[in-house]
Amino acid sequence: MDCDALCHIIRRLSMGSTIMMRTTIERMAGAAGREAELCGWVYNKRSSGKIRFLIVRDGTGIMQVVITKPELMETFDRLTQESSLVVSGKVRADSRSPGGFEMEATSLEALQIAGDYPITPKEHGTAFLMENRHLWLRSQKQWAIMRVRAEIIRACRDFLDDNGFLLVDTPIFTPAACEGTTTLFETAYFEDKAYLTQSGQLYNEATAAAFGKVYCFGPTFRAEKSKTRRHLTEFWMIEPEMSFAGLDDAMQLAEDFLYFIVQRVLENRQPELAVLQRDVEKLRRITRPFPRLSYTDAVEILRKEGNEIEWGGDFGSPDETVLSARFDSPVMVHRYPSAVKAFYMKPDPQNPDVALCVDVLAPEGYGEVIGGGQRIDDSELLRSRIAAHQLPEESFRWYVDLRRFGSVPHAGFGMGIERATAWLCGIEHIRETIAFPRTIYRIYP
RNA sequence: UCCUCAGUAGCUCAACGGUAGAGCAUCCGGCUGUUAACCGGAGGGUUGUAAGUUCGAAUCUUACCUGAGGAGCCA
């Protein structure tokens, strides 16, 4: 694009904002009956002789523009899918237009004519769509998912901010394994090595002792070669942690937190859920209190259902599906065997073979969305666990310190944003719930 | 890491041992209310790569590459 054209566009855009009301599709109802200007991209177009239809998207929605003026036809004919444009005209309600409003164009200007757009209005395979993820984000389904995701994040933060939790973010670079179980991404750190965090958990315990109730929210990394619809190598997790709290407090918080998020999405994201064809009745059926089930009772249920599981083993995803299918609301499974859980989980004083921990399984087979529990608060027990897990003692000195200086019972959990988003959107695969997913075989775009 | 499946036009697929085809996208033409619009026409191919079997391979065999689904691990 040459300089003259660019200057013209800038002049045109600035004129638009002073002379005519610039409107987004989201707010088009407010412009009904008046002239308005809309900036966007061609979503699709159709023509029928002397009347032409332009479907425009602007990021906030999609809308139909009708073109009948002969002097606009030439510009219309040049427009290709995803060409950028500025159009103005009179807005009126019309049930035949997606969104309920349409614009009768009085002027139409192409900013840039797009080349052959790879994503056509027909079906595509996910491999191709992922290769074009930067463009795929423009389509309706992705639009809806990203807006539900943003709503979930906003709900999480509002809930915690309004309930006395202080946002204190934890580092991405860490000197050693947080939990020692999963594989970490190793990276060069000047003369040294560092690892990308797999959880803010341990640092959260330090900030909880400093600030009472805290949460962190950020990306986490797992270098596991997982290859399923529930795994990413980079995903976002929100982790609240409370001082002077036990497992029951963590479970209550998880219940209130999830319930709040579900209600918020139902309240503010109906159009998006409609685009996704989400069965919202299933979300409306979620009620408090959530069912609670001990691990031991869960194993008994699974064995009656014919699943092959021995007491002491962790649940596989078919097990989680069977358990969650029994309830309309998320189910909280607590007190797993200590042996299958992280080293910092506090043993149950009633039965030291199990830990004071909880996994929250989402309904409809979406699996674990929350994991957490109460942490060990005794320094000697913690040190023996660190040794038993063959973790480097030196790296955990600060962590043990937290038990030497005013130790208190404390508990918290982590929720995976992508899993929660997949569940509330009712979509098959977690990779569509983040703008640029990172999986074992994909780091492009 | 293991198991299963799949790679054919830009995309989605068909052809399953005998001349590689359709829809969408693109280009040209038609239509005054279209809704993934429709109708007519055109261009578009080293059938993932390499070797083998055969008179003849997209099709059968082997290896490799790439991807998808599942398991394990986890949020």
Short mmCIF file of C-alpha atoms (C1' of nucleotides) in Angstrom, two decimals:
data_model
loop_
_atom_site.label_atom_id
_atom_site.label_comp_id
_atom_site.label_asym_id
_atom_site.label_seq_id
_atom_site.Cartn_x
_atom_site.Cartn_y
_atom_site.Cartn_z
CA MET A 1 0.00 0.00 0.00
CA ASP A 2 1.49 3.35 -0.96
CA CYS A 3 1.71 6.40 1.29
CA ASP A 4 -1.11 8.30 -0.38
CA ALA A 5 -3.48 5.43 0.11
CA LEU A 6 -2.47 5.11 3.74
CA CYS A 7 -2.93 8.85 4.39
CA HIS A 8 -6.31 8.64 2.74
CA ILE A 9 -7.34 5.80 4.99
CA ILE A 10 -6.14 7.56 8.12
CA ARG A 11 -7.99 10.72 7.09
CA ARG A 12 -11.05 8.67 6.27
CA LEU A 13 -10.95 6.85 9.62
CA SER A 14 -10.51 10.02 11.63
CA MET A 15 -13.27 11.76 9.69
CA GLY A 16 -15.53 8.84 10.42
CA SER A 17 -15.16 9.24 14.14
CA THR A 18 -16.03 12.93 14.09
CA ILE A 19 -18.78 13.11 11.51
CA MET A 20 -20.54 9.78 11.75
CA MET A 21 -20.94 7.48 14.72
CA ARG A 22 -18.54 4.56 14.50
CA THR A 23 -20.27 1.47 15.87
CA THR A 24 -19.35 -2.09 16.66
CA ILE A 25 -21.68 -4.94 15.76
CA GLU A 26 -22.10 -5.73 19.44
CA ARG A 27 -23.65 -2.26 19.92
CA MET A 28 -25.52 -2.06 16.63
CA ALA A 29 -28.93 -2.00 18.37
CA GLY A 30 -28.02 1.44 19.69
CA ALA A 31 -27.60 2.71 16.13
CA ALA A 32 -30.92 1.41 14.81
CA GLY A 33 -32.69 4.01 12.70
CA ARG A 34 -29.52 6.08 12.23
CA GLU A 35 -26.50 6.31 9.98
CA ALA A 36 -23.47 4.46 11.36
CA GLU A 37 -20.00 3.46 10.28
CA LEU A 38 -18.62 -0.02 10.68
CA CYS A 39 -15.00 -1.22 10.30
CA GLY A 40 -14.46 -4.90 9.74
CA TRP A 41 -13.63 -7.79 7.48
CA VAL A 42 -15.59 -9.70 4.85
CA TYR A 43 -16.94 -12.86 6.45
CA ASN A 44 -18.84 -13.90 3.35
CA LYS A 45 -20.72 -12.34 0.47
CA ARG A 46 -23.58 -13.18 -1.84
CA SER A 47 -25.12 -11.52 -4.80
CA SER A 48 -28.38 -11.74 -6.62
CA GLY A 49 -28.30 -9.54 -9.67
CA LYS A 50 -28.75 -5.91 -8.63
CA ILE A 51 -28.78 -6.60 -4.87
CA ARG A 52 -25.70 -7.76 -3.00
CA PHE A 53 -25.18 -8.99 0.54
CA LEU A 54 -22.02 -8.55 2.50
CA ILE A 55 -21.56 -10.43 5.77
CA VAL A 56 -19.15 -8.38 7.85
CA ARG A 57 -17.40 -9.40 11.04
CA ASP A 58 -15.69 -6.89 13.28
CA GLY A 59 -14.52 -9.04 16.19
CA THR A 60 -17.60 -8.31 18.28
CA GLY A 61 -20.05 -10.14 16.05
CA ILE A 62 -21.22 -10.65 12.47
CA MET A 63 -23.74 -8.58 10.57
CA GLN A 64 -25.29 -8.29 7.14
CA VAL A 65 -24.79 -5.25 4.94
CA VAL A 66 -27.10 -4.79 1.94
CA ILE A 67 -25.80 -3.08 -1.17
CA THR A 68 -28.18 -1.75 -3.80
CA LYS A 69 -26.49 1.50 -4.89
CA PRO A 70 -24.98 0.96 -8.36
CA GLU A 71 -21.88 3.08 -7.53
CA LEU A 72 -20.91 0.67 -4.72
CA MET A 73 -21.15 -2.46 -6.87
CA GLU A 74 -17.65 -2.19 -8.30
CA THR A 75 -16.10 -2.12 -4.80
CA PHE A 76 -18.33 -4.96 -3.65
CA ASP A 77 -17.26 -7.11 -6.59
CA ARG A 78 -13.58 -6.61 -5.75
CA LEU A 79 -14.01 -7.70 -2.14
CA THR A 80 -12.80 -11.19 -1.31
CA GLN A 81 -13.23 -13.20 1.86
CA GLU A 82 -11.42 -11.47 4.77
CA SER A 83 -10.76 -8.23 2.89
CA SER A 84 -10.74 -5.31 5.33
CA LEU A 85 -13.26 -2.52 4.83
CA VAL A 86 -15.09 0.52 6.14
CA VAL A 87 -18.79 0.68 5.38
CA SER A 88 -21.45 3.13 6.44
CA GLY A 89 -25.17 3.34 6.02
CA LYS A 90 -28.50 3.29 7.73
CA VAL A 91 -29.03 0.63 10.38
CA ARG A 92 -32.37 -1.10 10.75
CA ALA A 93 -33.78 -4.13 12.49
CA ASP A 94 -34.25 -7.10 10.16
CA SER A 95 -34.81 -10.66 11.27
CA ARG A 96 -33.21 -11.98 8.08
CA SER A 97 -29.81 -10.65 9.17
CA PRO A 98 -27.61 -12.55 11.63
CA GLY A 99 -27.71 -10.56 14.87
CA GLY A 100 -31.08 -9.00 14.02
CA PHE A 101 -29.79 -5.76 12.45
CA GLU A 102 -28.61 -4.93 8.97
CA MET A 103 -27.10 -1.93 7.28
CA GLU A 104 -28.14 -0.39 3.95
CA ALA A 105 -24.78 0.79 2.62
CA THR A 106 -24.35 4.39 1.47
CA SER A 107 -20.56 4.16 1.22
CA LEU A 108 -18.16 1.26 1.00
CA GLU A 109 -14.40 1.39 1.04
CA ALA A 110 -11.95 -1.48 0.76
CA LEU A 111 -8.83 -1.03 2.90
CA GLN A 112 -7.08 -4.12 1.59
CA ILE A 113 -8.19 -6.82 -0.80
CA ALA A 114 -7.30 -10.19 0.74
CA GLY A 115 -5.61 -12.86 -1.36
CA ASP A 116 -7.08 -16.37 -1.60
CA TYR A 117 -8.17 -17.11 1.94
CA PRO A 118 -7.34 -20.69 2.88
CA ILE A 119 -10.27 -21.25 5.25
CA THR A 120 -13.34 -21.53 3.04
CA PRO A 121 -16.94 -21.76 4.27
CA LYS A 122 -16.81 -25.55 4.15
CA GLU A 123 -15.45 -28.23 6.46
CA HIS A 124 -11.76 -28.51 7.19
CA GLY A 125 -9.63 -31.00 9.09
CA THR A 126 -8.10 -29.98 12.39
CA ALA A 127 -4.53 -30.46 11.17
CA PHE A 128 -5.10 -27.89 8.42
CA LEU A 129 -6.95 -25.54 10.75
CA MET A 130 -4.19 -25.75 13.36
CA GLU A 131 -1.61 -24.96 10.69
CA ASN A 132 -3.71 -21.85 10.02
CA ARG A 133 -4.54 -21.14 13.66
CA HIS A 134 -3.70 -17.44 13.20
CA LEU A 135 -6.57 -17.24 10.69
CA TRP A 136 -8.82 -19.88 12.23
CA LEU A 137 -9.27 -17.57 15.24
CA ARG A 138 -11.41 -15.36 12.98
CA SER A 139 -14.12 -17.97 12.58
CA GLN A 140 -17.34 -17.98 14.58
CA LYS A 141 -16.71 -21.01 16.74
CA GLN A 142 -13.29 -19.76 17.82
CA TRP A 143 -14.75 -16.32 18.45
CA ALA A 144 -17.27 -17.86 20.84
CA ILE A 145 -14.71 -20.03 22.64
CA MET A 146 -12.23 -17.19 23.22
CA ARG A 147 -14.99 -14.99 24.61
CA VAL A 148 -16.15 -17.71 27.00
CA ARG A 149 -12.53 -18.22 28.07
CA ALA A 150 -12.14 -14.50 28.79
CA GLU A 151 -15.36 -14.55 30.80
CA ILE A 152 -14.14 -17.50 32.86
CA ILE A 153 -10.88 -15.71 33.64
CA ARG A 154 -12.72 -12.54 34.57
CA ALA A 155 -15.07 -14.53 36.84
CA CYS A 156 -12.13 -16.26 38.56
CA ARG A 157 -10.44 -12.97 39.30
CA ASP A 158 -13.61 -11.19 40.40
CA PHE A 159 -14.49 -14.04 42.73
CA LEU A 160 -11.08 -14.20 44.39
CA ASP A 161 -10.56 -10.43 44.49
CA ASP A 162 -13.97 -10.00 46.15
CA ASN A 163 -13.31 -12.74 48.70
CA GLY A 164 -10.16 -11.41 50.28
CA PHE A 165 -7.54 -13.07 48.07
CA LEU A 166 -4.52 -11.03 47.02
CA LEU A 167 -3.06 -11.58 43.56
CA VAL A 168 0.63 -12.40 44.03
CA ASP A 169 2.10 -13.98 40.93
CA THR A 170 4.78 -16.63 41.14
CA PRO A 171 7.84 -17.10 38.92
CA ILE A 172 7.98 -18.87 35.57
CA PHE A 173 11.70 -19.70 35.86
CA THR A 174 12.31 -22.09 38.72
CA PRO A 175 15.51 -23.67 40.01
CA ALA A 176 14.11 -27.18 40.50
CA ALA A 177 11.12 -29.41 40.13
CA CYS A 178 8.09 -28.27 42.09
CA GLU A 179 6.71 -31.72 42.55
CA GLY A 180 9.44 -33.93 41.24
CA THR A 181 6.97 -36.13 39.39
CA THR A 182 6.45 -34.66 35.98
CA THR A 183 8.95 -33.78 33.31
CA LEU A 184 10.04 -30.16 33.15
CA PHE A 185 11.22 -28.03 30.29
CA GLU A 186 14.85 -27.20 30.85
CA THR A 187 16.28 -23.93 29.65
CA ALA A 188 19.61 -22.13 29.77
CA TYR A 189 19.81 -19.48 32.49
CA PHE A 190 23.08 -17.62 31.91
CA GLU A 191 25.76 -19.98 33.26
CA ASP A 192 23.14 -22.13 34.91
CA LYS A 193 20.04 -24.16 34.17
CA ALA A 194 16.47 -23.24 34.94
CA TYR A 195 13.15 -25.00 34.49
CA LEU A 196 9.82 -23.64 33.39
CA THR A 197 7.32 -23.81 36.23
CA GLN A 198 4.77 -26.59 36.38
CA SER A 199 2.84 -24.95 39.23
CA GLY A 200 2.86 -21.82 41.37
CA GLN A 201 1.87 -23.99 44.32
CA LEU A 202 5.07 -23.93 46.39
CA TYR A 203 5.61 -20.19 46.01
CA ASN A 204 1.93 -19.66 46.80
CA GLU A 205 2.57 -21.22 50.20
CA ALA A 206 5.22 -18.59 50.87
CA THR A 207 3.00 -15.71 49.78
CA ALA A 208 0.03 -17.13 51.73
CA ALA A 209 2.17 -16.95 54.88
CA ALA A 210 2.98 -13.35 53.96
CA PHE A 211 -0.47 -12.14 52.88
CA GLY A 212 -3.03 -14.59 54.32
CA LYS A 213 -5.11 -15.53 51.29
CA VAL A 214 -3.49 -15.31 47.85
CA TYR A 215 -3.77 -16.52 44.31
CA CYS A 216 -1.55 -16.66 41.29
CA PHE A 217 -2.57 -16.87 37.67
CA GLY A 218 -0.23 -17.64 34.83
CA PRO A 219 1.09 -20.14 32.34
CA THR A 220 2.49 -23.47 33.44
CA PHE A 221 4.53 -25.98 31.50
CA ARG A 222 4.67 -29.76 31.36
CA ALA A 223 7.16 -31.54 29.15
CA GLU A 224 5.21 -34.78 29.17
CA LYS A 225 4.64 -36.49 25.88
CA SER A 226 0.91 -36.54 26.42
CA LYS A 227 -1.12 -36.99 23.30
CA THR A 228 -4.74 -36.62 24.28
CA ARG A 229 -7.59 -34.13 23.97
CA ARG A 230 -7.03 -33.00 27.56
CA HIS A 231 -3.35 -32.03 27.46
CA LEU A 232 -1.23 -29.10 26.38
CA THR A 233 2.45 -28.51 27.12
CA GLU A 234 1.68 -24.88 27.99
CA PHE A 235 -1.53 -24.11 29.83
CA TRP A 236 -2.93 -21.49 32.19
CA MET A 237 -3.70 -22.23 35.79
CA ILE A 238 -5.27 -20.19 38.57
CA GLU A 239 -4.21 -21.23 42.06
CA PRO A 240 -5.71 -19.88 45.30
CA GLU A 241 -4.00 -20.68 48.61
CA MET A 242 -5.29 -19.96 52.13
CA SER A 243 -3.49 -19.78 55.48
CA PHE A 244 -5.34 -21.15 58.52
CA ALA A 245 -7.38 -23.49 56.34
CA GLY A 246 -7.79 -27.22 55.88
CA LEU A 247 -9.09 -29.64 53.27
CA ASP A 248 -12.75 -28.83 54.01
CA ASP A 249 -12.08 -25.13 53.49
CA ALA A 250 -10.38 -25.84 50.17
CA MET A 251 -13.31 -28.00 49.07
CA GLN A 252 -15.82 -25.33 50.06
CA LEU A 253 -13.83 -22.73 48.17
CA ALA A 254 -13.59 -24.94 45.08
CA GLU A 255 -17.36 -25.44 45.14
CA ASP A 256 -18.20 -21.74 45.54
CA PHE A 257 -15.57 -20.77 42.96
CA LEU A 258 -16.74 -23.19 40.26
CA TYR A 259 -20.40 -22.42 40.89
CA PHE A 260 -19.74 -18.69 40.54
CA ILE A 261 -17.89 -19.21 37.26
CA VAL A 262 -20.69 -21.34 35.79
CA GLN A 263 -23.33 -18.74 36.74
CA ARG A 264 -21.27 -15.91 35.27
CA VAL A 265 -20.83 -17.68 31.95
CA LEU A 266 -24.55 -18.46 31.83
CA GLU A 267 -25.31 -14.84 32.60
CA ASN A 268 -22.92 -13.09 30.21
CA ARG A 269 -22.15 -15.49 27.37
CA GLN A 270 -25.48 -16.78 26.06
CA PRO A 271 -24.86 -15.74 22.42
CA GLU A 272 -21.48 -17.47 22.47
CA LEU A 273 -22.94 -20.64 23.99
CA ALA A 274 -25.60 -20.56 21.26
CA VAL A 275 -22.92 -20.37 18.53
CA LEU A 276 -21.25 -23.37 20.17
CA GLN A 277 -24.63 -25.16 20.33
CA ARG A 278 -23.89 -25.83 23.99
CA ASP A 279 -26.66 -27.64 25.84
CA VAL A 280 -27.03 -24.96 28.53
CA GLU A 281 -29.56 -27.06 30.44
CA LYS A 282 -26.66 -29.23 31.57
CA LEU A 283 -24.97 -26.13 33.00
CA ARG A 284 -28.19 -24.92 34.61
CA ARG A 285 -28.60 -28.25 36.36
CA ILE A 286 -25.43 -27.65 38.38
CA THR A 287 -26.43 -27.10 42.01
CA ARG A 288 -24.72 -26.73 45.35
CA PRO A 289 -23.59 -28.57 47.39
CA PHE A 290 -21.48 -30.60 44.96
CA PRO A 291 -21.39 -34.33 45.66
CA ARG A 292 -18.39 -35.43 47.75
CA LEU A 293 -16.91 -38.88 47.56
CA SER A 294 -13.91 -40.37 49.30
CA TYR A 295 -11.38 -42.13 47.12
CA THR A 296 -12.17 -45.37 48.94
CA ASP A 297 -15.90 -45.08 48.18
CA ALA A 298 -15.09 -44.09 44.60
CA VAL A 299 -13.01 -47.25 44.12
CA GLU A 300 -15.92 -49.32 45.40
CA ILE A 301 -18.29 -47.66 42.93
CA LEU A 302 -15.87 -48.21 40.07
CA ARG A 303 -15.44 -51.89 40.91
CA LYS A 304 -19.22 -52.34 40.98
CA GLU A 305 -19.36 -50.68 37.57
CA GLY A 306 -16.84 -53.25 36.33
CA ASN A 307 -13.75 -51.02 36.11
CA GLU A 308 -10.56 -52.83 36.93
CA ILE A 309 -9.03 -50.83 39.72
CA GLU A 310 -7.35 -51.83 42.98
CA TRP A 311 -7.33 -49.64 46.07
CA GLY A 312 -4.05 -47.69 45.86
CA GLY A 313 -4.01 -46.98 42.13
CA ASP A 314 -4.72 -43.60 40.60
CA PHE A 315 -7.79 -43.15 38.41
CA GLY A 316 -7.43 -43.31 34.67
CA SER A 317 -9.60 -41.16 32.47
CA PRO A 318 -12.20 -43.92 31.88
CA ASP A 319 -12.55 -44.10 35.69
CA GLU A 320 -13.10 -40.36 35.92
CA THR A 321 -15.72 -40.56 33.17
CA VAL A 322 -17.66 -43.27 35.01
CA LEU A 323 -17.59 -41.29 38.28
CA SER A 324 -18.59 -37.94 36.81
CA ALA A 325 -21.37 -39.52 34.73
CA ARG A 326 -23.24 -40.33 37.97
CA PHE A 327 -23.78 -36.63 38.82
CA ASP A 328 -25.13 -33.45 37.21
CA SER A 329 -22.74 -31.28 39.25
CA PRO A 330 -18.96 -31.52 39.53
CA VAL A 331 -17.97 -34.30 41.93
CA MET A 332 -15.28 -33.81 44.56
CA VAL A 333 -13.19 -36.92 45.17
CA HIS A 334 -11.09 -36.59 48.31
CA ARG A 335 -8.50 -38.52 50.33
CA TYR A 336 -6.51 -40.34 47.67
CA PRO A 337 -3.72 -42.68 48.77
CA SER A 338 -0.67 -40.60 49.70
CA ALA A 339 1.48 -42.77 47.43
CA VAL A 340 -0.13 -41.46 44.21
CA LYS A 341 -0.08 -37.79 45.23
CA ALA A 342 2.55 -35.05 45.46
CA PHE A 343 5.07 -35.08 48.30
CA TYR A 344 3.65 -32.00 50.05
CA MET A 345 0.13 -33.39 50.62
CA LYS A 346 -0.74 -33.64 54.32
CA PRO A 347 -1.62 -37.16 55.51
CA ASP A 348 -5.06 -37.58 57.05
CA PRO A 349 -4.62 -37.83 60.85
CA GLN A 350 -7.52 -40.37 60.85
CA ASN A 351 -5.70 -42.57 58.34
CA PRO A 352 -2.13 -41.67 57.35
CA ASP A 353 -2.30 -43.87 54.24
CA VAL A 354 -4.50 -41.25 52.55
CA ALA A 355 -3.80 -37.58 51.88
CA LEU A 356 -5.99 -34.57 52.62
CA CYS A 357 -6.41 -33.82 48.95
CA VAL A 358 -9.25 -33.34 46.48
CA ASP A 359 -9.77 -33.66 42.74
CA VAL A 360 -12.84 -32.01 41.26
CA LEU A 361 -14.17 -33.88 38.24
CA ALA A 362 -16.30 -31.89 35.83
CA PRO A 363 -19.58 -33.43 34.58
CA GLU A 364 -20.13 -34.92 31.11
CA GLY A 365 -16.79 -36.71 31.13
CA TYR A 366 -14.63 -33.60 31.07
CA GLY A 367 -12.41 -34.99 33.82
CA GLU A 368 -10.29 -33.27 36.40
CA VAL A 369 -10.58 -29.47 36.35
CA ILE A 370 -9.32 -28.82 39.87
CA GLY A 371 -6.72 -30.52 42.02
CA GLY A 372 -5.62 -29.44 45.48
CA GLY A 373 -5.69 -30.05 49.19
CA GLN A 374 -4.06 -29.35 52.50
CA ARG A 375 -0.26 -29.08 52.69
CA ILE A 376 2.13 -30.61 55.18
CA ASP A 377 2.76 -28.06 57.95
CA ASP A 378 5.31 -30.00 60.00
CA SER A 379 8.93 -29.36 59.01
CA GLU A 380 10.27 -32.79 60.01
CA LEU A 381 7.59 -34.68 58.09
CA LEU A 382 8.15 -32.43 55.08
CA ARG A 383 11.91 -33.04 55.13
CA SER A 384 11.44 -36.78 55.28
CA ARG A 385 9.03 -36.59 52.30
CA ILE A 386 11.51 -34.53 50.30
CA ALA A 387 14.18 -37.15 51.03
CA ALA A 388 11.83 -40.04 50.21
CA HIS A 389 11.02 -38.47 46.83
CA GLN A 390 14.76 -37.98 46.20
CA LEU A 391 14.34 -34.27 45.71
CA PRO A 392 17.35 -31.95 46.15
CA GLU A 393 17.22 -30.79 49.76
CA GLU A 394 19.08 -27.56 49.06
CA SER A 395 16.49 -26.37 46.54
CA PHE A 396 13.72 -26.81 49.05
CA ARG A 397 15.40 -25.08 52.02
CA TRP A 398 13.18 -22.01 51.68
CA TYR A 399 10.12 -24.22 51.43
CA VAL A 400 10.95 -26.02 54.67
CA ASP A 401 11.59 -22.59 56.26
CA LEU A 402 7.89 -21.83 55.88
CA ARG A 403 7.28 -24.58 58.49
CA ARG A 404 9.97 -23.25 60.83
CA PHE A 405 8.64 -19.71 61.10
CA GLY A 406 5.03 -19.60 62.17
CA SER A 407 3.73 -22.73 60.49
CA VAL A 408 -0.05 -22.88 60.09
CA PRO A 409 -2.47 -25.31 58.50
CA HIS A 410 -2.94 -24.16 54.91
CA ALA A 411 -4.67 -25.40 51.80
CA GLY A 412 -5.47 -24.47 48.23
CA PHE A 413 -5.96 -25.77 44.72
CA GLY A 414 -5.28 -25.15 41.08
CA MET A 415 -7.79 -24.92 38.24
CA GLY A 416 -6.80 -25.44 34.60
CA ILE A 417 -8.34 -22.65 32.56
CA GLU A 418 -8.38 -24.63 29.32
CA ARG A 419 -10.09 -27.67 30.84
CA ALA A 420 -12.70 -25.45 32.46
CA THR A 421 -13.23 -23.66 29.14
CA ALA A 422 -13.56 -26.93 27.19
CA TRP A 423 -16.16 -28.13 29.68
CA LEU A 424 -18.27 -24.95 29.75
CA CYS A 425 -18.10 -24.61 25.95
CA GLY A 426 -18.91 -28.28 25.51
CA ILE A 427 -16.12 -28.81 22.99
CA GLU A 428 -14.20 -31.98 22.33
CA HIS A 429 -10.62 -30.82 22.40
CA ILE A 430 -8.70 -28.56 24.78
CA ARG A 431 -6.51 -27.21 21.96
CA GLU A 432 -9.31 -24.94 20.77
CA THR A 433 -9.59 -23.23 24.17
CA ILE A 434 -6.29 -21.32 23.90
CA ALA A 435 -5.39 -18.96 21.09
CA PHE A 436 -2.11 -20.64 20.18
CA PRO A 437 -1.98 -24.14 21.63
CA ARG A 438 1.32 -25.81 22.39
CA THR A 439 1.24 -29.57 22.12
CA ILE A 440 3.88 -32.22 21.79
CA TYR A 441 3.95 -31.96 18.00
CA ARG A 442 2.94 -28.34 17.50
CA ILE A 443 4.69 -25.07 18.20
CA TYR A 444 3.58 -23.26 15.00
CA PRO A 445 2.14 -20.69 14.56
"C1'" U B 1 7.13 -44.34 25.09
"C1'" C B 2 3.21 -47.94 23.45
"C1'" C B 3 -1.35 -49.29 20.49
"C1'" U B 4 -4.80 -48.05 16.33
"C1'" C B 5 -5.97 -45.27 11.99
"C1'" A B 6 -5.00 -41.83 7.95
"C1'" G B 7 -1.98 -39.03 3.99
"C1'" U B 8 -5.16 -38.01 -3.77
"C1'" A B 9 -6.32 -30.37 -6.74
"C1'" G B 10 -5.57 -24.54 -2.07
"C1'" C B 11 -9.54 -27.25 1.28
"C1'" U B 12 -13.11 -31.60 2.17
"C1'" C B 13 -13.49 -36.14 -0.07
"C1'" A B 14 -14.38 -40.07 -4.27
"C1'" A B 15 -12.03 -43.52 -7.43
"C1'" C B 16 -9.84 -49.80 -4.15
"C1'" G B 17 -5.23 -53.48 -10.09
"C1'" G B 18 -6.88 -50.95 -16.29
"C1'" U B 19 -7.26 -43.09 -19.34
"C1'" A B 20 -7.38 -39.41 -11.53
"C1'" G B 21 -13.10 -37.11 -10.51
"C1'" A B 22 -16.84 -34.04 -7.55
"C1'" G B 23 -18.16 -30.02 -4.10
"C1'" C B 24 -16.10 -25.60 -1.96
"C1'" A B 25 -12.31 -21.72 -2.91
"C1'" U B 26 -10.24 -18.80 -7.39
"C1'" C B 27 -11.35 -16.44 -12.44
"C1'" C B 28 -15.42 -15.27 -16.31
"C1'" G B 29 -20.85 -14.82 -17.22
"C1'" G B 30 -26.29 -14.70 -15.23
"C1'" C B 31 -30.05 -13.47 -11.50
"C1'" U B 32 -33.44 -7.33 -7.00
"C1'" G B 33 -33.92 -10.46 -0.34
"C1'" U B 34 -29.68 -13.83 -0.18
"C1'" U B 35 -28.80 -17.11 4.66
"C1'" A B 36 -22.23 -22.47 4.02
"C1'" A B 37 -27.43 -18.67 -1.72
"C1'" C B 38 -28.24 -20.52 -6.61
"C1'" C B 39 -27.39 -21.44 -12.25
"C1'" G B 40 -23.69 -21.84 -16.57
"C1'" G B 41 -18.40 -21.94 -18.03
"C1'" A B 42 -12.81 -22.06 -17.16
"C1'" G B 43 -8.08 -22.99 -14.96
"C1'" G B 44 -6.05 -26.19 -11.23
"C1'" G B 45 -2.50 -33.08 -10.01
"C1'" U B 46 5.25 -36.11 -9.73
"C1'" U B 47 -1.86 -39.53 -5.61
"C1'" G B 48 3.45 -37.95 1.60
"C1'" U B 49 8.77 -40.06 0.36
"C1'" A B 50 11.78 -44.27 -1.26
"C1'" A B 51 12.08 -49.11 -2.90
"C1'" G B 52 9.52 -53.63 -4.45
"C1'" U B 53 5.46 -57.01 -6.84
"C1'" U B 54 2.89 -56.62 -11.76
"C1'" C B 55 2.09 -56.21 -18.85
"C1'" G B 56 -0.02 -52.17 -15.90
"C1'" A B 57 -0.02 -49.29 -8.97
"C1'" A B 58 -3.52 -43.75 -6.08
"C1'" U B 59 -5.02 -48.97 -5.27
"C1'" C B 60 -0.94 -54.68 -3.24
"C1'" U B 61 4.02 -55.29 -0.01
"C1'" U B 62 8.09 -53.13 3.03
"C1'" A B 63 10.60 -49.07 5.26
"C1'" C B 64 10.59 -44.07 6.45
"C1'" C B 65 8.20 -39.15 7.12
"C1'" U B 66 3.93 -36.34 8.70
"C1'" G B 67 -0.62 -36.02 11.18
"C1'" A B 68 -5.00 -37.77 14.03
"C1'" G B 69 -7.36 -40.80 18.00
"C1'" G B 70 -6.44 -43.57 22.47
"C1'" A B 71 -3.19 -45.37 26.77
"C1'" G B 72 0.22 -43.83 30.53
"C1'" C B 73 1.11 -38.96 33.19
"C1'" C B 74 -1.46 -34.84 34.76
"C1'" A B 75 -4.73 -29.39 35.32
#
